[in-house]
Short mmCIF file of C-alpha atoms in Angstrom, two decimals:
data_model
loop_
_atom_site.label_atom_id
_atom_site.label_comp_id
_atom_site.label_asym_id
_atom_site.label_seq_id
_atom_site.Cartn_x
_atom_site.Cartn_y
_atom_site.Cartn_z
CA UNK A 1 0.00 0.00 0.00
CA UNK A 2 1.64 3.26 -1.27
CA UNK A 3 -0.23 6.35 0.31
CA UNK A 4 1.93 8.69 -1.40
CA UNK A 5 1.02 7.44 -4.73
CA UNK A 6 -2.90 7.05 -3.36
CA UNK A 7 -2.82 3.49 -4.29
CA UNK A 8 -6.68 1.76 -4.30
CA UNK A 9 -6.53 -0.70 -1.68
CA UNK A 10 -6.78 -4.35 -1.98
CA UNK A 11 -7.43 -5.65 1.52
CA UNK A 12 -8.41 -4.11 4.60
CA UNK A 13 -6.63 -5.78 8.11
CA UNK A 14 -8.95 -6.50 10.82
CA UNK A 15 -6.76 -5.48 14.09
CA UNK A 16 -9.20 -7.17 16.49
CA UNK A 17 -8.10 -8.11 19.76
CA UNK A 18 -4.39 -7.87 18.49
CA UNK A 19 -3.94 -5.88 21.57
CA UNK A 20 -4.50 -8.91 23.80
CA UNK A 21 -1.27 -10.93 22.10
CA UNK A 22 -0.86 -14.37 24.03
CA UNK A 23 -4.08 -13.90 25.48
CA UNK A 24 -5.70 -14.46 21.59
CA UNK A 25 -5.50 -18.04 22.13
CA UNK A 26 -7.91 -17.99 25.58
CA UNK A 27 -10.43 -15.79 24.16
CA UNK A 28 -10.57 -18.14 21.06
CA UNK A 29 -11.56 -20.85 22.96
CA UNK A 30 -14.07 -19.43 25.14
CA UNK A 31 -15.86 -17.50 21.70
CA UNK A 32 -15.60 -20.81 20.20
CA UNK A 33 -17.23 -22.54 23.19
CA UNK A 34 -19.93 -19.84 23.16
CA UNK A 35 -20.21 -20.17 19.43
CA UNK A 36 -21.32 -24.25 19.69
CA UNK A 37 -23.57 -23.35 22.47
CA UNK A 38 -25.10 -20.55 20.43
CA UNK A 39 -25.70 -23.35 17.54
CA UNK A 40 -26.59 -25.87 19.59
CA UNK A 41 -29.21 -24.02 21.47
CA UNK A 42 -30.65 -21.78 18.74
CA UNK A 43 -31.17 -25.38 17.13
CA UNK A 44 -32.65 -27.34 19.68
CA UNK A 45 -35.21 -24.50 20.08
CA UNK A 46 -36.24 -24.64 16.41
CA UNK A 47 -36.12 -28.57 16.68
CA UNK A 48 -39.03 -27.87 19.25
CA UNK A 49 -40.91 -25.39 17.88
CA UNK A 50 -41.18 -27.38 14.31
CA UNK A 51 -42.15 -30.90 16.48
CA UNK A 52 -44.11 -29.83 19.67
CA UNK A 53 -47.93 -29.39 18.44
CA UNK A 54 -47.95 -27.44 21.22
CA UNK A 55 -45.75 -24.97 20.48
CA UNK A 56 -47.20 -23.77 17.02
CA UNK A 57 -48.60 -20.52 18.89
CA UNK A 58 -47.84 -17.40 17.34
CA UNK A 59 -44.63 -16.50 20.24
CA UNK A 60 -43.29 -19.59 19.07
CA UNK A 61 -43.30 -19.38 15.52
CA UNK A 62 -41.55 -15.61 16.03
CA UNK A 63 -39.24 -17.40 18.10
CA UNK A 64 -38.38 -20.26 16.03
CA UNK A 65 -37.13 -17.17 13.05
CA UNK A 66 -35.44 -15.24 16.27
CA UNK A 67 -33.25 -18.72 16.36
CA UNK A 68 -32.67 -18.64 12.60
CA UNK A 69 -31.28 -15.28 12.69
CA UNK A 70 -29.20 -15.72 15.23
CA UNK A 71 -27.10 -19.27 13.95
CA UNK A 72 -26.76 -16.83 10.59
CA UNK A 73 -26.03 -13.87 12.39
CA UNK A 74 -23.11 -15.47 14.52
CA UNK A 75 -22.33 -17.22 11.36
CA UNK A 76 -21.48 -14.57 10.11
CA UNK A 77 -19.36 -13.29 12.11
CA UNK A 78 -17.55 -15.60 14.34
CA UNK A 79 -15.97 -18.49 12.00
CA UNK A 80 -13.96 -14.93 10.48
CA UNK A 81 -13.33 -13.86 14.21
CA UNK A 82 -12.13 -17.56 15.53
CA UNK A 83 -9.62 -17.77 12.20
CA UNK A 84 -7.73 -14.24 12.72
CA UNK A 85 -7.40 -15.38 16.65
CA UNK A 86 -4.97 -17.85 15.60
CA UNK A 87 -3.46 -15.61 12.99
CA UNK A 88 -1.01 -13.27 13.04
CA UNK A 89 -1.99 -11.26 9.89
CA UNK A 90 -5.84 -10.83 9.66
CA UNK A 91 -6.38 -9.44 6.23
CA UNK A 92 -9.88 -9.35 4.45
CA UNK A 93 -10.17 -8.82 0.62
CA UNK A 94 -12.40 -6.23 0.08
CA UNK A 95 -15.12 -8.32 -1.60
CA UNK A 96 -15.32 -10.70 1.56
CA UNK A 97 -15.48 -7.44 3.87
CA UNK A 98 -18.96 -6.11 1.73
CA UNK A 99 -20.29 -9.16 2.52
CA UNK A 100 -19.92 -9.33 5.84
CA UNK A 101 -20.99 -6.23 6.25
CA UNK A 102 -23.75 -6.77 4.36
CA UNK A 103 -25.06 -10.02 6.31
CA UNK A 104 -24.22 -8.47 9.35
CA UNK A 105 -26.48 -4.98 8.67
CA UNK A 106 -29.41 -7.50 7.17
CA UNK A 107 -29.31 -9.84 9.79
CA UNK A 108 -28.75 -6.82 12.55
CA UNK A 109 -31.72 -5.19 11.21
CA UNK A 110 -34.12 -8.12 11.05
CA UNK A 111 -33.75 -8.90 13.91
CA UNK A 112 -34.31 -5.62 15.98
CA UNK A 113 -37.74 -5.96 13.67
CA UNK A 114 -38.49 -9.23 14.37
CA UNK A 115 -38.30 -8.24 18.69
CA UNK A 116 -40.84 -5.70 17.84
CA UNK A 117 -42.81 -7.97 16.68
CA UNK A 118 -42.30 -10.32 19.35
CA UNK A 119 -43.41 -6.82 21.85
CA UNK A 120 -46.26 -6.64 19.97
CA UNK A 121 -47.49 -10.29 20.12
CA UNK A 122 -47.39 -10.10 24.09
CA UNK A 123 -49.23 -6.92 23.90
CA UNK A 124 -52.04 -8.12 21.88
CA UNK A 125 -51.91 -11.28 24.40
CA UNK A 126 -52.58 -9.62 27.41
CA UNK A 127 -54.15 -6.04 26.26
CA UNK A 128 -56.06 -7.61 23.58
CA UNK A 129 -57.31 -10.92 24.23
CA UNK A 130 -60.88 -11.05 23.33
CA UNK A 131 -59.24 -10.22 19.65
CA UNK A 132 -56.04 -11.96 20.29
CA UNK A 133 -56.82 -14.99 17.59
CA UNK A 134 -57.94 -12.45 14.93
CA UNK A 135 -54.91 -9.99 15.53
CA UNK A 136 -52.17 -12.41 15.37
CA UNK A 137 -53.91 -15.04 12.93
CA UNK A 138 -51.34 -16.91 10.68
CA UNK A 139 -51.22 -14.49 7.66
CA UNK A 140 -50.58 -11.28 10.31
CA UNK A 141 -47.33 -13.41 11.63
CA UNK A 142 -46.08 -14.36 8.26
CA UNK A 143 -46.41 -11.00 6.75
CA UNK A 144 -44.57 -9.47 10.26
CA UNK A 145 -41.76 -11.84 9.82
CA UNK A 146 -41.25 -11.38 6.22
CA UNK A 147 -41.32 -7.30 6.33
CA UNK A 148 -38.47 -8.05 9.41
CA UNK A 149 -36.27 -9.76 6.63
CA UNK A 150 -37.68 -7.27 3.70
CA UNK A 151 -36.20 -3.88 6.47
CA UNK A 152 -32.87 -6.26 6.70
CA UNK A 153 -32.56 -6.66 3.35
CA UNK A 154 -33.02 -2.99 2.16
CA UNK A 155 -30.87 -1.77 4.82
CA UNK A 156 -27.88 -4.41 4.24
CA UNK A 157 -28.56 -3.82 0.29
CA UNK A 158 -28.35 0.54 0.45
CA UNK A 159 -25.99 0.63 3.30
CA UNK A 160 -22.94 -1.72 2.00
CA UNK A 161 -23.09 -0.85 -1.04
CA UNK A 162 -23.43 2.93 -0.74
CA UNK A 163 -20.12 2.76 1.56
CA UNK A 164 -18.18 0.36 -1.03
CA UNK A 165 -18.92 2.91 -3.50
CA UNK A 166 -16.78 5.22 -2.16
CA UNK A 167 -12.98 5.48 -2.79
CA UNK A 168 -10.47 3.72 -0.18
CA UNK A 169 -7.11 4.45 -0.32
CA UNK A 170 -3.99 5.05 1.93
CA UNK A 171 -4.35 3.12 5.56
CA UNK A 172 -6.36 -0.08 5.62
CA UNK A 173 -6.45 -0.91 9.23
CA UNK A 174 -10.01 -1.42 10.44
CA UNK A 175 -9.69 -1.16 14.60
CA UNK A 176 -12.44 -3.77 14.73
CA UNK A 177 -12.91 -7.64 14.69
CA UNK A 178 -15.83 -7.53 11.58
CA UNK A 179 -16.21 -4.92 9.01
CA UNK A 180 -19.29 -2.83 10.65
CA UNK A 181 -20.08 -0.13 8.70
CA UNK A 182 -18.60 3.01 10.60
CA UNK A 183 -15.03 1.69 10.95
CA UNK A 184 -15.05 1.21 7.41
CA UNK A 185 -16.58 4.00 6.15
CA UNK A 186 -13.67 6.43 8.24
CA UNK A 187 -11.26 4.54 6.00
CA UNK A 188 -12.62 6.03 2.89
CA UNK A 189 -11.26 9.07 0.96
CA UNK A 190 -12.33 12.39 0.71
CA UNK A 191 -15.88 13.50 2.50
CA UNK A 192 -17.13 11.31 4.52
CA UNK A 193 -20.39 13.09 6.12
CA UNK A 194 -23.24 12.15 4.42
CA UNK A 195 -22.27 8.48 4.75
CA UNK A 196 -21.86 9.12 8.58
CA UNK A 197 -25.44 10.88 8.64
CA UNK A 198 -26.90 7.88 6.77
CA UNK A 199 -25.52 5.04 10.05
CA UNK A 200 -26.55 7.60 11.88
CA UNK A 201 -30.62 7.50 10.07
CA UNK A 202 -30.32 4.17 9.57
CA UNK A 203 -29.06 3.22 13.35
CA UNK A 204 -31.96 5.96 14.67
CA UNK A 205 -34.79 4.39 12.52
CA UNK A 206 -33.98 0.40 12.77
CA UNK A 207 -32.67 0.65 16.47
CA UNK A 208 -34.23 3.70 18.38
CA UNK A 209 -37.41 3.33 16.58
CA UNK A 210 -37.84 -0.29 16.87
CA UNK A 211 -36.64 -0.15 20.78
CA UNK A 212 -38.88 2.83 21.26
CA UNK A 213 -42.59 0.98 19.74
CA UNK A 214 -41.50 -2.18 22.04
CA UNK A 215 -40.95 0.59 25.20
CA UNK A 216 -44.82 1.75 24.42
CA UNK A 217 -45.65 -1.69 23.96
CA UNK A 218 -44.74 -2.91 27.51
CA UNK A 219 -45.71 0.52 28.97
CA UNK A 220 -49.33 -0.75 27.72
CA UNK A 221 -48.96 -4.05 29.05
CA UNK A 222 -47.33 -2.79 32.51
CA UNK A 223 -50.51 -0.65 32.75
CA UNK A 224 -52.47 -3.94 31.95
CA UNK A 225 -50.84 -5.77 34.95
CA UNK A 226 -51.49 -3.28 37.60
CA UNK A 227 -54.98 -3.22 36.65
CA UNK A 228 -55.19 -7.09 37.76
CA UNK A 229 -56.63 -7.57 41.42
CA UNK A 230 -54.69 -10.20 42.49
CA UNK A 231 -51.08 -10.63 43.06
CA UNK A 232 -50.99 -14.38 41.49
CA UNK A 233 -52.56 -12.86 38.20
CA UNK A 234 -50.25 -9.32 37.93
CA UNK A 235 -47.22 -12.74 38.08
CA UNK A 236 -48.87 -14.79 35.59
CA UNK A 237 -49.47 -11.83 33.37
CA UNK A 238 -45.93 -10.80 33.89
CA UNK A 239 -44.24 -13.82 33.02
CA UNK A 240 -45.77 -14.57 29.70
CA UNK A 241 -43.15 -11.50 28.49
CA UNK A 242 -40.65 -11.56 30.77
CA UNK A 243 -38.43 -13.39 28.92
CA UNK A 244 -38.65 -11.70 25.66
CA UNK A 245 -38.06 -8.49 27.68
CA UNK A 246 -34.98 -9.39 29.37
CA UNK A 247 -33.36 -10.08 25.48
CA UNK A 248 -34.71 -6.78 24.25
CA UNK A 249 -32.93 -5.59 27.52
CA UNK A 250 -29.64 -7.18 26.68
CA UNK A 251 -30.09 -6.91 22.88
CA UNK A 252 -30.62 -2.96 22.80
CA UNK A 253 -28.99 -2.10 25.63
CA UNK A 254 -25.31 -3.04 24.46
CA UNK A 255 -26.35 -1.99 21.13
CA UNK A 256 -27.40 1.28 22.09
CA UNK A 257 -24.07 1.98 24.02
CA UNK A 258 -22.19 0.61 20.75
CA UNK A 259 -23.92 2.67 18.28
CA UNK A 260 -25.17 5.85 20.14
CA UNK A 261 -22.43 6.76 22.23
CA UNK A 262 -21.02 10.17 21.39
CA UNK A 263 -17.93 9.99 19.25
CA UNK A 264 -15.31 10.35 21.77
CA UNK A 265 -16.85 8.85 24.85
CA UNK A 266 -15.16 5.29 24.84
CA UNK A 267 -12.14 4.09 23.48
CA UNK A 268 -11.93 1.34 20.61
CA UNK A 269 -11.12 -1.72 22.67
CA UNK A 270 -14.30 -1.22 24.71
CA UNK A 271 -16.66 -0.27 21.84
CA UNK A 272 -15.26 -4.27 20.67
CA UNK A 273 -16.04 -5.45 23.85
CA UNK A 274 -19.73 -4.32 23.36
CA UNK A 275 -19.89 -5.69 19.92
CA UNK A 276 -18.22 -9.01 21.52
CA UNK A 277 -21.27 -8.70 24.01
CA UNK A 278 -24.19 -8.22 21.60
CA UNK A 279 -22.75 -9.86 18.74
CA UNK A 280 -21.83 -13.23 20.38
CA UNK A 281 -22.91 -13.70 23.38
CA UNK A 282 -26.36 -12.51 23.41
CA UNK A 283 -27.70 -15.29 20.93
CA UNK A 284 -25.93 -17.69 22.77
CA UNK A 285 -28.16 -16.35 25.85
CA UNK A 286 -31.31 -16.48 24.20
CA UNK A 287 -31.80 -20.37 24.20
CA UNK A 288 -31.00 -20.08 27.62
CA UNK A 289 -33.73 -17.19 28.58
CA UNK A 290 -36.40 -18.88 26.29
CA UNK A 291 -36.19 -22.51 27.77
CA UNK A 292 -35.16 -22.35 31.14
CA UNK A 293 -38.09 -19.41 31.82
CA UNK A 294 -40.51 -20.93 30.05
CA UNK A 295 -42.95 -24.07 31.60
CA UNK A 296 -43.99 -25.06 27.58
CA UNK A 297 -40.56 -24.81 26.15
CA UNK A 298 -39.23 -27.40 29.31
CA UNK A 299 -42.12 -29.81 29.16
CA UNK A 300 -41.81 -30.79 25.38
CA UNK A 301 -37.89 -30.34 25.73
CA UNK A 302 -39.19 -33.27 28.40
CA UNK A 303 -41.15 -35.21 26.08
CA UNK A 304 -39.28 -35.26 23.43
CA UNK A 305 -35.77 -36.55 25.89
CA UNK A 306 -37.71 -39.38 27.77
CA UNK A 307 -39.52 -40.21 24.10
CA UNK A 308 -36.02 -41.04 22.93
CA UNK A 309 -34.58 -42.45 25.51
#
């Protein structure tokens, strides 16, 4: 790479948790424990949710595309991470960096859609349910699930490629383990403003926006509860959404500190330790919430274990 000469560049280095040195080799081992977890969980619950008659309700089938998204999602991003551990020159060719980022916005997006969806099932549940069946009837879940996937899509589509349109030349070192959009896009030559204002729209209208309809959601719903007489009921109300509100805690919360943090507020090792957080560990917690909080999730994980053995 020649910046004198403004030579294009040809691949971008991922410095990633360089700083670390010999401790590389422990953090692979505990991402790549957290990665088969992650698969092995996010599987088992859509094993469940596809067998189980009794889990074809609409939470389940949002749940069952929540698991999808997060195998890809990790897939995406951790096989990369878990090979430039053990390397000591993590370079990405720029065609392989688009599409990560392009997975990574698509699948980032969908699912922040897809929890608002899930917010708005559990409102309709306990706010609405004298016209619970006709509100969340098969075609209404379909049709939320696939807009969830069409927002991913248009954001991953306009977003990547708007940034990979733009010239790159001189330093290549991305202070990141993935290509997310804004390290990237300071890498580029010349103006970069408009593409900052654009992660800045697109992080305000797919994360704020999403985070802020599931907030009025559960306002609703808290407003529901206290209205109950007794205290056995306000707890049985409670816990059908408890556990989808403890991801949307986790999920938005470390996402919010990545991506809305003023500029200069943390330094880059600790906006990858959020990314670690919400990128990798989060969907390996999900399983976890989903099944061990929930009494229909544990009885046919029951069934189906003493059926087989």
């Amino acid at each position: 790479m020649d910046d004198a000469n403004g030579t294009a560049v040809t691949e971008f280095i991922l410095l990633g948790f360089s700083y670390l040195g010999a401790y590389q080799s422990a953090l692979f081992w505990g991402v790549l424990f957290v990665y088969l977890v992650t698969l092995l969980g996010n599987s088992l619950i859509i094993t469940l949710t596809l067998l189980d008659p009794a889990l074809s309700t609409p939470m389940y089938f949002f749940l069952r595309h929540l698991s999808v998204i997060e195998i890809l999602y990790t897939m995406t991003i951790v096989p990369r991470m878990l090979t430039d551990l053990l390397s000591s020159h993590s370079a990405i060719s720029p065609a392989s960096c688009f599409t990560q980022m392009y997975f990574f916005a698509l699948l980032g997006t969908a699912e922040c859609c897809l929890l608002t969806a899930m917010a708005y099932d559990c409102y309709a549940a306990i706010c609405q349910p004298l016209h619970y069946a006709m509100l969340m009837k098969r075609q209404a879940c379909v049709g939320m699930v696939g807009a969830s996937y069409l927002m991913g899509l248009i954001t991953g589509t306009t977003h990547s490629i708007f940034i990979f349109t733009l010239p790159f030349h001189g330093t290549n070192i991305v202070h990141h383990f993935l290509c997310d959009n804004l390290p990237v896009l300071r890498l580029a030559s010349g103006d970069t403003f408009w593409g900052e204002v654009g992660n800045l729209g697109v992080t305000l209208l797919f994360i704020m926006t999403p985070f802020a309809l599931i907030l009025f959601s559960y306002i609703c719903i808290l407003i529901t509860i206290l209205g109950v007489a007794s205290a056995q009921g306000r707890q049985k109300v409670f816990s059908t959404c408890s556990s989808h509100l403890l991801v949307v805690t986790l999920f938005f919360g470390t996402a919010t500190l990545a991506y809305m943090k003023p500029g200069n507020s943390t330094t880059q090792d600790t906006d990858q330790i959020l990314s670690l957080f919400y990128t990798v560990v989060t969907p390996m917690l999900n399983p976890f919430i989903y099944t061990l909080r929930n009494k229909e999730v544990m009885g046919a994980l029951r069934h189906k274990v003493t059926k087989h053995l």
